Amino acid sequence: MKLIYTLTIFVLVSTQSFAQNFKELVTYSFATPEDYVKAEPKVLEAVNYLFTTPIVKDDLNRMIANQFIFKWMEGTEYTFNVSVETTELTDGNTNLFGMFLAGMSKIVLTHKDQSLTDTEINEQVTQMIVAYCKVPSNNAKPTKKIKKLMKGEN
């Protein structure tokens, strides 16, 4: 019984502290190149949040995480190229498109020591999106192309 109480308290504290981080993200200022570098751990935290929580309508935390990542992408030293394949893959699904951009951020930040091509980045992010969509509880609505990839078709 004590274990249940301990786990409940841990989950509540973890959730609350993460939500507080999101409130900080709203007011984060990107004024100098150093600000973008300092924000990298927060960017990864936001990306991980997007890929580990289900899509829920009007989720404020998802919106804040996406906006923070987009702001970071606009001014960071890294460049991101959205290909025709990306737009075909996400096919107007704004949740999946936002997650694709977030995934690009994660790939470049977790592979800083490698010089990845746009194709390599897109392939890795596509795998992340397909894996996310395969979990029914994530409430993702896969596009036709993602459904084919989920079935192993190309």
Short mmCIF file of C-alpha atoms in Angstrom, two decimals, residues 9-144:
data_model
loop_
_atom_site.label_atom_id
_atom_site.label_comp_id
_atom_site.label_asym_id
_atom_site.label_seq_id
_atom_site.Cartn_x
_atom_site.Cartn_y
_atom_site.Cartn_z
CA ILE A 9 3.03 11.05 -5.26
CA PHE A 10 5.97 10.51 -7.62
CA VAL A 11 3.72 10.68 -10.70
CA LEU A 12 1.96 13.81 -9.45
CA VAL A 13 5.22 15.57 -8.62
CA SER A 14 6.78 14.54 -11.94
CA THR A 15 3.76 15.75 -13.89
CA GLN A 16 3.64 19.02 -11.99
CA SER A 17 7.35 19.73 -12.42
CA PHE A 18 7.15 19.03 -16.15
CA ALA A 19 4.15 21.34 -16.50
CA GLN A 20 6.15 24.04 -14.73
CA ASN A 21 8.89 23.60 -17.30
CA PHE A 22 6.37 24.24 -20.04
CA LYS A 23 5.33 27.50 -18.40
CA GLU A 24 8.98 28.53 -18.51
CA LEU A 25 9.13 27.68 -22.21
CA VAL A 26 6.44 30.25 -23.03
CA THR A 27 8.59 33.11 -21.83
CA TYR A 28 11.97 31.75 -22.95
CA SER A 29 13.85 34.43 -24.86
CA PHE A 30 16.04 33.63 -27.84
CA ALA A 31 18.10 36.81 -27.99
CA THR A 32 21.61 35.48 -28.66
CA PRO A 33 23.16 32.43 -30.33
CA GLU A 34 24.07 31.19 -26.86
CA ASP A 35 20.37 31.17 -25.91
CA TYR A 36 19.74 28.60 -28.64
CA VAL A 37 22.55 26.38 -27.37
CA LYS A 38 21.33 26.69 -23.77
CA ALA A 39 17.82 25.71 -24.91
CA GLU A 40 18.90 22.41 -26.49
CA PRO A 41 18.14 20.26 -23.41
CA LYS A 42 14.68 21.87 -23.17
CA VAL A 43 14.12 21.21 -26.88
CA LEU A 44 14.92 17.53 -26.35
CA GLU A 45 12.63 17.45 -23.32
CA ALA A 46 9.80 18.96 -25.36
CA VAL A 47 10.38 16.53 -28.24
CA ASN A 48 10.37 13.59 -25.85
CA TYR A 49 7.13 14.84 -24.37
CA LEU A 50 5.51 14.94 -27.81
CA PHE A 51 6.65 11.42 -28.64
CA THR A 52 5.68 9.88 -25.28
CA THR A 53 2.23 11.36 -24.74
CA PRO A 54 -0.97 10.79 -26.69
CA ILE A 55 -2.45 13.41 -28.96
CA VAL A 56 -5.35 15.03 -27.15
CA LYS A 57 -7.45 17.86 -28.50
CA ASP A 58 -6.61 21.26 -26.98
CA ASP A 59 -3.57 19.95 -25.10
CA LEU A 60 -1.87 23.13 -23.89
CA ASN A 61 1.39 21.35 -23.08
CA ARG A 62 1.64 19.95 -26.63
CA MET A 63 0.99 23.37 -28.08
CA ILE A 64 3.63 25.01 -25.89
CA ALA A 65 6.15 22.26 -26.65
CA ASN A 66 5.57 22.60 -30.39
CA GLN A 67 5.80 26.40 -30.33
CA PHE A 68 9.03 26.28 -28.33
CA ILE A 69 10.59 23.79 -30.74
CA PHE A 70 9.52 25.87 -33.76
CA LYS A 71 10.99 29.06 -32.25
CA TRP A 72 14.23 27.21 -31.59
CA MET A 73 14.33 25.80 -35.13
CA GLU A 74 13.91 29.27 -36.63
CA GLY A 75 17.07 30.66 -35.06
CA THR A 76 19.40 27.78 -34.28
CA GLU A 77 22.59 27.21 -36.23
CA TYR A 78 21.13 23.98 -37.62
CA THR A 79 19.22 24.04 -40.87
CA PHE A 80 16.10 22.01 -41.51
CA ASN A 81 14.79 21.18 -44.94
CA VAL A 82 11.20 20.07 -45.33
CA SER A 83 10.96 17.88 -48.39
CA VAL A 84 8.04 17.00 -50.61
CA GLU A 85 8.21 13.52 -49.06
CA THR A 86 7.59 15.06 -45.64
CA THR A 87 4.50 16.90 -46.77
CA GLU A 88 3.27 13.77 -48.57
CA LEU A 89 3.92 11.68 -45.46
CA THR A 90 2.00 14.00 -43.13
CA ASP A 91 -0.61 14.92 -45.78
CA GLY A 92 -2.07 17.96 -44.01
CA ASN A 93 -2.12 16.35 -40.55
CA THR A 94 -0.82 19.24 -38.44
CA ASN A 95 -0.12 17.05 -35.41
CA LEU A 96 2.08 14.71 -37.43
CA PHE A 97 3.76 17.57 -39.30
CA GLY A 98 4.63 19.26 -36.00
CA MET A 99 5.95 15.98 -34.66
CA PHE A 100 8.01 15.53 -37.81
CA LEU A 101 9.65 18.92 -37.29
CA ALA A 102 10.21 18.08 -33.62
CA GLY A 103 11.72 14.76 -34.62
CA MET A 104 14.14 16.54 -36.95
CA SER A 105 15.29 18.60 -33.98
CA LYS A 106 15.86 15.49 -31.92
CA ILE A 107 17.85 13.77 -34.64
CA VAL A 108 20.24 16.69 -35.19
CA LEU A 109 20.71 17.22 -31.45
CA THR A 110 21.34 13.57 -30.68
CA HIS A 111 23.75 13.17 -33.61
CA LYS A 112 25.83 16.33 -33.23
CA ASP A 113 29.00 14.37 -33.88
CA GLN A 114 27.71 13.14 -37.24
CA SER A 115 27.05 14.98 -40.45
CA LEU A 116 23.71 13.52 -41.49
CA THR A 117 22.15 14.19 -44.86
CA ASP A 118 18.60 15.48 -45.15
CA THR A 119 17.60 12.03 -46.42
CA GLU A 120 19.11 10.30 -43.39
CA ILE A 121 17.36 12.72 -41.03
CA ASN A 122 14.03 12.27 -42.81
CA GLU A 123 14.33 8.47 -42.75
CA GLN A 124 15.01 8.43 -39.01
CA VAL A 125 12.16 10.81 -38.27
CA THR A 126 9.82 8.80 -40.48
CA GLN A 127 10.65 5.73 -38.39
CA MET A 128 9.87 7.71 -35.23
CA ILE A 129 6.50 8.83 -36.64
CA VAL A 130 5.58 5.32 -37.79
CA ALA A 131 6.48 3.87 -34.39
CA TYR A 132 4.38 6.55 -32.66
CA CYS A 133 1.38 5.90 -34.93
CA LYS A 134 1.57 2.16 -34.31
CA VAL A 135 0.53 2.69 -30.68
CA PRO A 136 -3.27 3.02 -30.68
CA SER A 137 -3.35 4.83 -27.33
CA ASN A 138 -1.36 7.71 -28.87
CA ASN A 139 -4.52 8.75 -30.76
CA ALA A 140 -2.50 9.54 -33.88
CA LYS A 141 -4.39 9.41 -37.15
CA PRO A 142 -1.90 7.95 -39.60
CA THR A 143 -2.04 9.11 -43.19
CA LYS A 144 -2.32 6.61 -46.06
#
